[in-house]
PDB file of C-alpha atoms in Angstrom:
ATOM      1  CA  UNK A   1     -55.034  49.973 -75.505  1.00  0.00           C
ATOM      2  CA  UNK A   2     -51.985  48.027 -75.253  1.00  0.00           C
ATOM      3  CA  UNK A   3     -50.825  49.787 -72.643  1.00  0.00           C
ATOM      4  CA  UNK A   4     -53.589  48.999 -70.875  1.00  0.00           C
ATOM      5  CA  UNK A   5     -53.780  45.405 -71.979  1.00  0.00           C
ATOM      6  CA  UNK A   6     -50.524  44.608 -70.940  1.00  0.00           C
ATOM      7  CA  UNK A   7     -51.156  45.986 -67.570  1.00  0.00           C
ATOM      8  CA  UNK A   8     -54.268  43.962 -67.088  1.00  0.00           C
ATOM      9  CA  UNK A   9     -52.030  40.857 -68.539  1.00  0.00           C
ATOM     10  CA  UNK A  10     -49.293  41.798 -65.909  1.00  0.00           C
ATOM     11  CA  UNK A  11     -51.777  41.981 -62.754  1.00  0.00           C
ATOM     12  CA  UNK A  12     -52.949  38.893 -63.853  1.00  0.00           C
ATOM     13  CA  UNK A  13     -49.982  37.258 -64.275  1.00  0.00           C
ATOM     14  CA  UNK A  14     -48.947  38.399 -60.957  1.00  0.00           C
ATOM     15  CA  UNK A  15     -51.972  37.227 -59.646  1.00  0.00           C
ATOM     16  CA  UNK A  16     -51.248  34.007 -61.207  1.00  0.00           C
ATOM     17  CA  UNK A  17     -47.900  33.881 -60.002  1.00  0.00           C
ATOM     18  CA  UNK A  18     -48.914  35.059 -56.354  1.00  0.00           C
ATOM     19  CA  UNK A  19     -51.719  32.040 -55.924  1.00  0.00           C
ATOM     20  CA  UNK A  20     -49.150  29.544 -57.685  1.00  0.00           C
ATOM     21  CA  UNK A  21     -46.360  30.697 -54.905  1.00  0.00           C
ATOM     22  CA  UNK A  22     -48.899  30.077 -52.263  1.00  0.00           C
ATOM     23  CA  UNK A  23     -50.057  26.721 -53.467  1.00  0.00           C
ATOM     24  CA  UNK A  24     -46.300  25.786 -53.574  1.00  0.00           C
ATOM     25  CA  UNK A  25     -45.696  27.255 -50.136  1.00  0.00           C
ATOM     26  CA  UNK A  26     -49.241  24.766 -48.845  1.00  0.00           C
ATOM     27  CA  UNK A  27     -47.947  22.013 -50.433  1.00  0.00           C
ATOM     28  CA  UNK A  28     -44.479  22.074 -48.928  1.00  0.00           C
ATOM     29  CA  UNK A  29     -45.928  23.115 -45.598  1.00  0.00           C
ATOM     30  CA  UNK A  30     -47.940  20.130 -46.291  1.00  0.00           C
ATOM     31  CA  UNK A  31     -44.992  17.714 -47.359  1.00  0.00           C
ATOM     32  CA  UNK A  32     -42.798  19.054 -43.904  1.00  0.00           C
ATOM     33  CA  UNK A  33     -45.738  18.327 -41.792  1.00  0.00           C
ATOM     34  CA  UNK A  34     -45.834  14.474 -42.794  1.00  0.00           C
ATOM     35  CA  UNK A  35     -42.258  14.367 -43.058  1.00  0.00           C
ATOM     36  CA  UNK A  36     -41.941  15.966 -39.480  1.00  0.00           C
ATOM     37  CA  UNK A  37     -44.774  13.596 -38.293  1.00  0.00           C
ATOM     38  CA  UNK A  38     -42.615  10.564 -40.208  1.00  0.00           C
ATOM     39  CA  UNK A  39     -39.395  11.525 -38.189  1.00  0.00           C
ATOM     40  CA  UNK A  40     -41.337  12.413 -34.714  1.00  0.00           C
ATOM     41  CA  UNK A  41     -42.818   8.741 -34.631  1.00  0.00           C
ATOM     42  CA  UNK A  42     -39.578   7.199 -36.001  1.00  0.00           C
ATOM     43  CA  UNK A  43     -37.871   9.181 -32.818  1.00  0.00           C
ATOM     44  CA  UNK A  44     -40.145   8.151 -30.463  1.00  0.00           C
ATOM     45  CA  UNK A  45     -39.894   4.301 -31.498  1.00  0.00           C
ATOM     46  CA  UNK A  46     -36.218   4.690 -31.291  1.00  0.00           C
ATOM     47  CA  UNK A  47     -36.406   5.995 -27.528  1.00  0.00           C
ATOM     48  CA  UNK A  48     -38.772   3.240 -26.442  1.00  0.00           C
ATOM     49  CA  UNK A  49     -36.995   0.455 -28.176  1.00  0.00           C
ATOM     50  CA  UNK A  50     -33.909   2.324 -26.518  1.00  0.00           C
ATOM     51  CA  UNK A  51     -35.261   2.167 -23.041  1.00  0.00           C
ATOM     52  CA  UNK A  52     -36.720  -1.026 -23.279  1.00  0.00           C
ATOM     53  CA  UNK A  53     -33.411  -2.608 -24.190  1.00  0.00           C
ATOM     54  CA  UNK A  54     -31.925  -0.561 -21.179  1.00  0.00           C
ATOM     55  CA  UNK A  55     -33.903  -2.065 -19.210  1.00  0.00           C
ATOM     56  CA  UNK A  56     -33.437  -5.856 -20.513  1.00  0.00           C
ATOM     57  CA  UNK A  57     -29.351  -5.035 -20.180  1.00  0.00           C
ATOM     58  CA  UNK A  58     -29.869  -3.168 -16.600  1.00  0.00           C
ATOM     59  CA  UNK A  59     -31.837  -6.116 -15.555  1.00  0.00           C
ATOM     60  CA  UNK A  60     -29.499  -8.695 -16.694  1.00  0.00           C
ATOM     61  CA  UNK A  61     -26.196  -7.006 -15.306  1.00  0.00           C
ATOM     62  CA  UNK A  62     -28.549  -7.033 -11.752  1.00  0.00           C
ATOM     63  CA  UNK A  63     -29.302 -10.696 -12.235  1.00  0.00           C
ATOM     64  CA  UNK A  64     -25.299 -11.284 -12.854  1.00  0.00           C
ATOM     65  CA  UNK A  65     -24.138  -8.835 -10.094  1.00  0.00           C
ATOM     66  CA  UNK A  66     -26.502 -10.587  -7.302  1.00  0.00           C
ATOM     67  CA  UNK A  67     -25.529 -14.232  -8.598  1.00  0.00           C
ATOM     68  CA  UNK A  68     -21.403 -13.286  -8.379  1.00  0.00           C
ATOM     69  CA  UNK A  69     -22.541 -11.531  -4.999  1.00  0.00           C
ATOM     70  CA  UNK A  70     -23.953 -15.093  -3.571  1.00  0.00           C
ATOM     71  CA  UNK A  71     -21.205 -16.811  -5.505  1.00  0.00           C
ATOM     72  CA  UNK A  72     -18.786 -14.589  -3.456  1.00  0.00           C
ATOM     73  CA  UNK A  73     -20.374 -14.703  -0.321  1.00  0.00           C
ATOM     74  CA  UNK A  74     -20.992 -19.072  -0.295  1.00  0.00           C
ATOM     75  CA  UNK A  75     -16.884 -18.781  -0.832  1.00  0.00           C
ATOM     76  CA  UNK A  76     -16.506 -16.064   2.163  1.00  0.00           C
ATOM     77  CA  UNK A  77     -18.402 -18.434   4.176  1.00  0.00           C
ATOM     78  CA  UNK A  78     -17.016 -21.652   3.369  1.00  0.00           C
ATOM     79  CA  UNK A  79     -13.229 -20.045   3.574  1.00  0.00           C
ATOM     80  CA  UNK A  80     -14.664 -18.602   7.399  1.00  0.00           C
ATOM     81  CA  UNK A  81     -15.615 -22.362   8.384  1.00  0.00           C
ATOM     82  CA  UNK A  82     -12.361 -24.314   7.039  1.00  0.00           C
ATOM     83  CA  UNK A  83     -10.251 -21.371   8.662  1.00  0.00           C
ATOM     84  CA  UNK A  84     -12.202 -21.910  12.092  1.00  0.00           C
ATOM     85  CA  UNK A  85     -11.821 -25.686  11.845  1.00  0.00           C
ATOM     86  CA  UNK A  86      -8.012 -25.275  10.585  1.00  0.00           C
ATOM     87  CA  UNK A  87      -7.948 -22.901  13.983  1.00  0.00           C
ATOM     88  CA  UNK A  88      -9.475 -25.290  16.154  1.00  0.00           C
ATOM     89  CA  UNK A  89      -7.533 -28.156  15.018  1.00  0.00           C
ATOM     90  CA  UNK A  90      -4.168 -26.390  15.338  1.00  0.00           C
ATOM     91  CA  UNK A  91      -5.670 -25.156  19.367  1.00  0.00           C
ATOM     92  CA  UNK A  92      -6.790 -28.289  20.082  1.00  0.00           C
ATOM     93  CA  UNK A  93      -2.978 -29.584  18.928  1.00  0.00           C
ATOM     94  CA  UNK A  94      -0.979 -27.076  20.790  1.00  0.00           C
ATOM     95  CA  UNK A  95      -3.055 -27.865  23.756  1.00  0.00           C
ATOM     96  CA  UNK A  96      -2.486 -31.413  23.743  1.00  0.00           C
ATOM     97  CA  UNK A  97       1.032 -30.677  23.434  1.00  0.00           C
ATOM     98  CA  UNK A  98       1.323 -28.505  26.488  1.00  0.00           C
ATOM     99  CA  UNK A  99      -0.371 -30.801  28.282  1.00  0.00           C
ATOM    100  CA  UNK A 100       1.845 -33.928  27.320  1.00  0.00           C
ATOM    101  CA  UNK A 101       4.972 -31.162  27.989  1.00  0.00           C
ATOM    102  CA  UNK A 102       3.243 -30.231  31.652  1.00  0.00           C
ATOM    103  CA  UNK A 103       3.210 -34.484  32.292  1.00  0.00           C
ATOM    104  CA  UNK A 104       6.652 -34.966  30.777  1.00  0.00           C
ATOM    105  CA  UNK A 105       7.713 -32.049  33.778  1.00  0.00           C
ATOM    106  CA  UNK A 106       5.963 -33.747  36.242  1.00  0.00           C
ATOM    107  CA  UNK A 107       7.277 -37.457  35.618  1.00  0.00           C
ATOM    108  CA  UNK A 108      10.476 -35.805  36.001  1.00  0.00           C
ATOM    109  CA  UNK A 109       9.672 -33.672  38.962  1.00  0.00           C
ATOM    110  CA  UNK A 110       8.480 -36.918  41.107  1.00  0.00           C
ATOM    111  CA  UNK A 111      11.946 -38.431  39.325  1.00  0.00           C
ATOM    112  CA  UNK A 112      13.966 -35.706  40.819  1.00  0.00           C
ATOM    113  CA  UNK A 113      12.116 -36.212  44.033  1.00  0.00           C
ATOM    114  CA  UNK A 114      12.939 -40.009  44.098  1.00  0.00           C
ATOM    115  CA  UNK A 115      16.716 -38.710  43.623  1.00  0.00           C
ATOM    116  CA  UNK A 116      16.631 -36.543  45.944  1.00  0.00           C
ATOM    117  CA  UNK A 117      15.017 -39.221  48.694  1.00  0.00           C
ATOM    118  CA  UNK A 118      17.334 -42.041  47.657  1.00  0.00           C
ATOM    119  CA  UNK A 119      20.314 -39.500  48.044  1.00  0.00           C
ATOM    120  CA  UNK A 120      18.911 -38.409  51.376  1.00  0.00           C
ATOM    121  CA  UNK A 121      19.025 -42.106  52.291  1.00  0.00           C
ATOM    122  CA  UNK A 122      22.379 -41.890  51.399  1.00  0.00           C
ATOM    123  CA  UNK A 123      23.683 -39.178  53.445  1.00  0.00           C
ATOM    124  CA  UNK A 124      21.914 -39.840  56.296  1.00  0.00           C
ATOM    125  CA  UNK A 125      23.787 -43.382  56.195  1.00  0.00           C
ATOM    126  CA  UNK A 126      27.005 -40.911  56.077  1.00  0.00           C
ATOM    127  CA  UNK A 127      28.682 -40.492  59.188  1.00  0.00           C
ATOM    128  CA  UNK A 128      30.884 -38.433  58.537  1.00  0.00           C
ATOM    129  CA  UNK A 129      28.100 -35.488  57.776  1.00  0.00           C
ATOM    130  CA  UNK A 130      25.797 -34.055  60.294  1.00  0.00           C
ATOM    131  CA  UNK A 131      21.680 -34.300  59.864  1.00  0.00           C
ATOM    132  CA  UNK A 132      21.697 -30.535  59.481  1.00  0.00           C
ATOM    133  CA  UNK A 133      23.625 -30.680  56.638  1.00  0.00           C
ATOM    134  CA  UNK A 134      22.316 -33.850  55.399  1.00  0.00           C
ATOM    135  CA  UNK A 135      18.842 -31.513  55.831  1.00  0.00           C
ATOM    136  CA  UNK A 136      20.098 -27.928  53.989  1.00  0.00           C
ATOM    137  CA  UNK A 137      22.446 -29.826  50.803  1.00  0.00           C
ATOM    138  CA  UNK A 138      18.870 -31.750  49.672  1.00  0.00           C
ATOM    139  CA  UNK A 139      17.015 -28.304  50.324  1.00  0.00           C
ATOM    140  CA  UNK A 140      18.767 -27.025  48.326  1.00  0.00           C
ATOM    141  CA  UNK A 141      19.133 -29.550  45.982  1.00  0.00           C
ATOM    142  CA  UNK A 142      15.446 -29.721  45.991  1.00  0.00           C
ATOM    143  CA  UNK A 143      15.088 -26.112  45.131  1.00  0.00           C
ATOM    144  CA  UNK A 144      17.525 -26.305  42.252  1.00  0.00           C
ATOM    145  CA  UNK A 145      15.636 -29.448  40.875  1.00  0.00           C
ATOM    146  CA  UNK A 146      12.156 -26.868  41.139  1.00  0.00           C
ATOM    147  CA  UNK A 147      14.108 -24.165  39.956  1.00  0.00           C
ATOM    148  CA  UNK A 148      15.500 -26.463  36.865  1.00  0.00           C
ATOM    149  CA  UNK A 149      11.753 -28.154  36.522  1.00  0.00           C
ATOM    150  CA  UNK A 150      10.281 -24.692  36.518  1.00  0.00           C
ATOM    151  CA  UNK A 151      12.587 -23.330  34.076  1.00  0.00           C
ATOM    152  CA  UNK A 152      12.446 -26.109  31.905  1.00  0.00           C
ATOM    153  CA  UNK A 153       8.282 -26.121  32.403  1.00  0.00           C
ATOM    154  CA  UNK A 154       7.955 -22.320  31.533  1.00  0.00           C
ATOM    155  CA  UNK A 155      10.642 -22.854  28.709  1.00  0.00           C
ATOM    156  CA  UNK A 156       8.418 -25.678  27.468  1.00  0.00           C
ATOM    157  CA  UNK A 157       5.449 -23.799  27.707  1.00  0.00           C
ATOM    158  CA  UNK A 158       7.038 -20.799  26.228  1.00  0.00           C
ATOM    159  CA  UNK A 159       7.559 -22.394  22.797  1.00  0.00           C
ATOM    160  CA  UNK A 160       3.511 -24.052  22.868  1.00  0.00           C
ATOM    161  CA  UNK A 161       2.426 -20.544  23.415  1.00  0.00           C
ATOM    162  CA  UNK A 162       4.722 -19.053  20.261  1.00  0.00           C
ATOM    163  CA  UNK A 163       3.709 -21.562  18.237  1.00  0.00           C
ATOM    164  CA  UNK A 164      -0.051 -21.699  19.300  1.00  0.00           C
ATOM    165  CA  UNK A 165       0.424 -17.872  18.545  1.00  0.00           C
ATOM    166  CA  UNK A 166       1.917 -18.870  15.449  1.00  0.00           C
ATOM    167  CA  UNK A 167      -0.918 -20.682  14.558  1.00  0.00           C
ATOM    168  CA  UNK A 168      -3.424 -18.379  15.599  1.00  0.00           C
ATOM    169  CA  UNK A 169      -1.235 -15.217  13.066  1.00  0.00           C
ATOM    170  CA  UNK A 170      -0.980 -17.156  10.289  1.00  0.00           C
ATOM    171  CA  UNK A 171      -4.966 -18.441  10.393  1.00  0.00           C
ATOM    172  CA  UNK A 172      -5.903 -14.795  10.685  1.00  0.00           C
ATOM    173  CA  UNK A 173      -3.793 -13.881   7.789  1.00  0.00           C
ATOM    174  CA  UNK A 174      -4.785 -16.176   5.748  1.00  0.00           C
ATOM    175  CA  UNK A 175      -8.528 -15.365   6.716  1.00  0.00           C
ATOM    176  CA  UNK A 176      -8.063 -11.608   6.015  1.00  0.00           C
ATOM    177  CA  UNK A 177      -6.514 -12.674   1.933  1.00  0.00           C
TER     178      UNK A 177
END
């Protein structure tokens, strides 16, 4: 009898014990579910907060990047127009001193000319000399006076050019900085 009793006891305590393990095991099934729910939402309001303030940042740095863009290019622009007007005035310069260095050349050309015709009035006066070589001495005279005027013109013109080219390299340096 006890024997027996104390089996029956035993399968029911094992019974006991078996539906008490599976009530725990339901209940902290149960409890991970809602904690794993929990954490799942908290996640996903973490990523869209996340993303949303990505956005709001990407957005701003877009805003900034196109207004330093515009800032840059108004200052491109404005350094383009003061460099072309720089240019221009500097041209417009060099020019007007060639030109004043071509009438300087030519006041002395007609000068050398008068020199030359006042000492041909001379010579011709001269007796002692024949017309001939009254003639060839203000030829060549003449030609050394062109030669000298030329000279002098193209060495004039020479240094407008370098420094119009002057100019010219350091506007286009200063335009590429």
């Amino acid at each position: 009898v006890s024997i027996a009793s104390a089996e029956l006891k035993h399968q029911q305590l094992v019974r006991d014990l078996d539906a008490q393990h599976r009530r725990s095991i339901e209940e902290a099934r149960t409890t991970l579910e809602e904690r794993l729910a929990d954490l799942n939402g908290t996640h996903e309001q973490r990523v869209k907060d996340t993303e949303e303030a990505s956005k709001a940042r990407t957005a701003v740095a877009r805003q900034r990047h196109q207004q330093h863009t515009n800032e840059l290019e108004a200052k491109h622009a404005q350094h383009v127009k003061e460099l072309e007007e720089s240019c221009s005035a500097r041209i417009a310069g060099a020019e007007k001193i060639r030109e004043e260095v071509v009438q300087k050349l030519e006041a002395k050309h007609q000068e050398h000319i008068g020199g030359i015709e006042d000492a041909w009035k001379v010579k011709t006066a001269d007796s002692e000399r024949t017309h001939e070589q009254i003639v060839i001495e203000l030829e060549q005279k003449h030609d050394q006076s062109v030669k000298q005027i030329e000279e002098a013109s193209r060495a004039r013109l020479a240094t407008a050019e370098n420094a119009h080219r002057q100019v010219v390299t350091e506007l286009m340096d200063q335009h590429e900085q």
